[in-house]
Coordinates of C-alpha atoms in Angstrom, one line a residue:
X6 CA -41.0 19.7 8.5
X7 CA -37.6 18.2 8.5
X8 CA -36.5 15.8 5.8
X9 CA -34.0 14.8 8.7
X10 CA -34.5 11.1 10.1
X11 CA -33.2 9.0 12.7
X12 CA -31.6 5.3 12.0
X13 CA -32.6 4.2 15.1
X14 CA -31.2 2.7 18.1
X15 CA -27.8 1.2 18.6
X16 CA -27.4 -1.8 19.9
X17 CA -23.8 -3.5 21.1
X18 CA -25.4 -6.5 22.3
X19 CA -28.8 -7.0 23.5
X20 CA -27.6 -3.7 25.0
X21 CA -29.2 -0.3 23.6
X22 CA -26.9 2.6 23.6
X23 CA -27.5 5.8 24.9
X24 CA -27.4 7.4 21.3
X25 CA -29.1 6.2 17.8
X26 CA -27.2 4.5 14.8
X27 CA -26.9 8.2 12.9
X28 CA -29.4 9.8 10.8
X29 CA -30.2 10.6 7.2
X30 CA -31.0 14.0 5.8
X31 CA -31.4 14.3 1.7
X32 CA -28.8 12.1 -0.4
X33 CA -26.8 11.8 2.7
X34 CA -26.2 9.5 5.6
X35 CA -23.8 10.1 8.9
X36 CA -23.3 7.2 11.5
X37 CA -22.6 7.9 15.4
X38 CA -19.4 7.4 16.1
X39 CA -19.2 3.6 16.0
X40 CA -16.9 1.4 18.6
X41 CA -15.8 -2.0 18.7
X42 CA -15.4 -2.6 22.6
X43 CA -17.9 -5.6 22.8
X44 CA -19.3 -7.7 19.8
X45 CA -22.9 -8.2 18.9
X46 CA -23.0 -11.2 21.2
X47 CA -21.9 -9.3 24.2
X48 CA -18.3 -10.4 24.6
X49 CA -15.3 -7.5 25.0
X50 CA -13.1 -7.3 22.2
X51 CA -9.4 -6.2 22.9
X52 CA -6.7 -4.9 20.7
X53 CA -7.2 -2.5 17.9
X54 CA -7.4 -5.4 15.2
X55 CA -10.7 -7.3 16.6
X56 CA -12.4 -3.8 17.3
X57 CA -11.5 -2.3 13.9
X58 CA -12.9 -5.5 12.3
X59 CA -16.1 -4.7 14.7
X60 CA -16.4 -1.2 13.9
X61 CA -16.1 -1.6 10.2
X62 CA -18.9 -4.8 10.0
X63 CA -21.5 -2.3 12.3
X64 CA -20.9 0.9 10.0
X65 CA -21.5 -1.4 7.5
X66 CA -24.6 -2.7 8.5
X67 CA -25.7 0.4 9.3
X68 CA -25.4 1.7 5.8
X69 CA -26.8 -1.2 4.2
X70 CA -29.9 -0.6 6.0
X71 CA -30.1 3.2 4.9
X72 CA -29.3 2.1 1.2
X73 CA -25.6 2.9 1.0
X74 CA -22.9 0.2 0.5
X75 CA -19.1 1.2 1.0
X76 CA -18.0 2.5 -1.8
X77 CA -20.6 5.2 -1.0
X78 CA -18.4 6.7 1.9
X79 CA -16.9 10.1 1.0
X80 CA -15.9 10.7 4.5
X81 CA -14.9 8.4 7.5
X82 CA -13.7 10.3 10.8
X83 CA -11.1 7.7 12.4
X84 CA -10.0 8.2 16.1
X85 CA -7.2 6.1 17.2
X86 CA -6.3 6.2 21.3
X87 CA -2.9 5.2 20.6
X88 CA 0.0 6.4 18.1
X89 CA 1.7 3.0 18.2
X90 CA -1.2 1.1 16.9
X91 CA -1.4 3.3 13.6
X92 CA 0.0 0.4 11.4
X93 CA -1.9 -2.3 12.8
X94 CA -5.1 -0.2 12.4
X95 CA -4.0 0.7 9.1
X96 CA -3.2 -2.7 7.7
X97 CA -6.6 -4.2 9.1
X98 CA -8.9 -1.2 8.1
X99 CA -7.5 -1.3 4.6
X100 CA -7.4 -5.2 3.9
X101 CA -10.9 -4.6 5.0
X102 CA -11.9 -1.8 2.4
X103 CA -10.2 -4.0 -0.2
X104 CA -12.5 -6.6 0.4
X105 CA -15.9 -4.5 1.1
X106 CA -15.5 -1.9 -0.7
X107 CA -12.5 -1.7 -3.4
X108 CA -13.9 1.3 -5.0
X109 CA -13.0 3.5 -1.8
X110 CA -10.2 1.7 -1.0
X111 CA -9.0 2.5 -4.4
X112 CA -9.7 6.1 -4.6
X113 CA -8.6 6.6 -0.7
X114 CA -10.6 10.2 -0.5
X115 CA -11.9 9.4 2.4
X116 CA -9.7 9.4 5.5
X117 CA -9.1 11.9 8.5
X118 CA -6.8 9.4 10.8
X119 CA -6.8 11.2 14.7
X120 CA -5.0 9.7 17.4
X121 CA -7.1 10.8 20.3
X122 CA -5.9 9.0 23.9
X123 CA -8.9 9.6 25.6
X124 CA -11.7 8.2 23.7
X125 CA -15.2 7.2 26.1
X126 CA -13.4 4.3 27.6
X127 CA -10.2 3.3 28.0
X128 CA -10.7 -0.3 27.0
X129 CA -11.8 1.8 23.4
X130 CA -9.0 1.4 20.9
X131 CA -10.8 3.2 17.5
X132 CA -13.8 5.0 17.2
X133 CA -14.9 5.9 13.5
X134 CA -17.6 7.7 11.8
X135 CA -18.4 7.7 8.4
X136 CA -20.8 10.1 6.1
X137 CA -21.8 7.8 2.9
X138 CA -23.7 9.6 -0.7
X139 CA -26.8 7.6 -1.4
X140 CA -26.2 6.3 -5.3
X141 CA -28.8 6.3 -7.9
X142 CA -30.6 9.3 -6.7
X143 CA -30.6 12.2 -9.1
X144 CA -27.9 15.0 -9.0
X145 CA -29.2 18.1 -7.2
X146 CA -30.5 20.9 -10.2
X147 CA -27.7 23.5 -10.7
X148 CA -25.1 21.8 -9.0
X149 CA -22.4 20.3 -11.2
X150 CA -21.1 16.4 -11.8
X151 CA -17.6 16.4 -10.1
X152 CA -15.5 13.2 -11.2
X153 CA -13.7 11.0 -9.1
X154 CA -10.1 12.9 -8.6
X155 CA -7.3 10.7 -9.6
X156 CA -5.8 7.9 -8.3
X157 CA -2.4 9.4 -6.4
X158 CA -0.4 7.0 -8.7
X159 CA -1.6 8.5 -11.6
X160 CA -0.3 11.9 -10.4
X161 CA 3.0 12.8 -11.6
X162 CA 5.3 12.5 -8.7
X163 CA 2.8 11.4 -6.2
X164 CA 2.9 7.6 -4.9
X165 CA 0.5 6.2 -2.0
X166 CA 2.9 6.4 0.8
X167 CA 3.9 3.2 2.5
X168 CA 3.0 3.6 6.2
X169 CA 6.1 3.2 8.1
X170 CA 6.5 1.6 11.6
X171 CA 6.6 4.1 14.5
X172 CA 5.0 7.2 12.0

């Protein structure tokens, strides 16, 4: 027997999607690739700032109900369908993480940042899935504690780089 399960259905809408929310296997939790394209209400969303916003609320929600919270994320897989709106993505996805979860945003071991032009639709302007740890479960026997790495500030000769307009 499988100590996989299912989150259930998605739902942008009152309209279910054709796949579920994610699933949870052990300590660990993986969304479906979550877009922004309509709100909960039904009503399209355009530009890469409204749909990030979107994006970022559902995978929260979607944690939540598994038992994670943001800071739990180890992993989000971000697709971007256009290279020009990197900074704008960038600027709204972190003021974002500051706010929901500053522990993340903080340690920034997270990201893998694709720009992929063909995402599902083309109205689809980011697409991000995220893999989150449960907390306060006990550490698997024999394997050992690893530490948060270090801030990159607090690495000599390493800054956060300051995203630059057109990179």
């Amino acid at each position: 027997m499988s100590a996989k399960r299912g989150l259930g259905p998605l739902y942008y809408g009152t309209a279910q999607q054709p796949w579920s929310r994610g699933a949870a296997a052990g300590q660990w939790v993986v969304t479906s690739g979550i877009d922004g394209v309509i709100d909960d209400s039904g009503t399209a969303l355009s530009g890469v700032e409204s749909q990030t916003v979107m994006v970022l609320e559902r995978i929260r929600a979607i944690l939540a109900d598994a038992g994670c919270a943001v800071d739990d994320i180890v992993a989000l897989d971000q697709y971007l369908a256009d290279p020009a709106e990197r900074s704008a993505y960038m600027r709204v996805r972190d003021r974002w993480l500051a706010e929901h979860g500053p522990g993340l945003y903080a340690r920034r071991d997270y990201a893998s940042l694709l720009v992929y032009p063909r995402l599902a639709t083309p109205q689809m302007r980011v697409e991000i899935r995220a893999v989150a740890h449960l907390t306060g479960l006990p550490q698997v026997p024999g394997l050992p504690q690893v530490p948060d790495p270090p801030h990159r500030s607090d690495l000599p000769g390493l800054s956060d780089p300051t995203p630059q307009e057109g990179s």
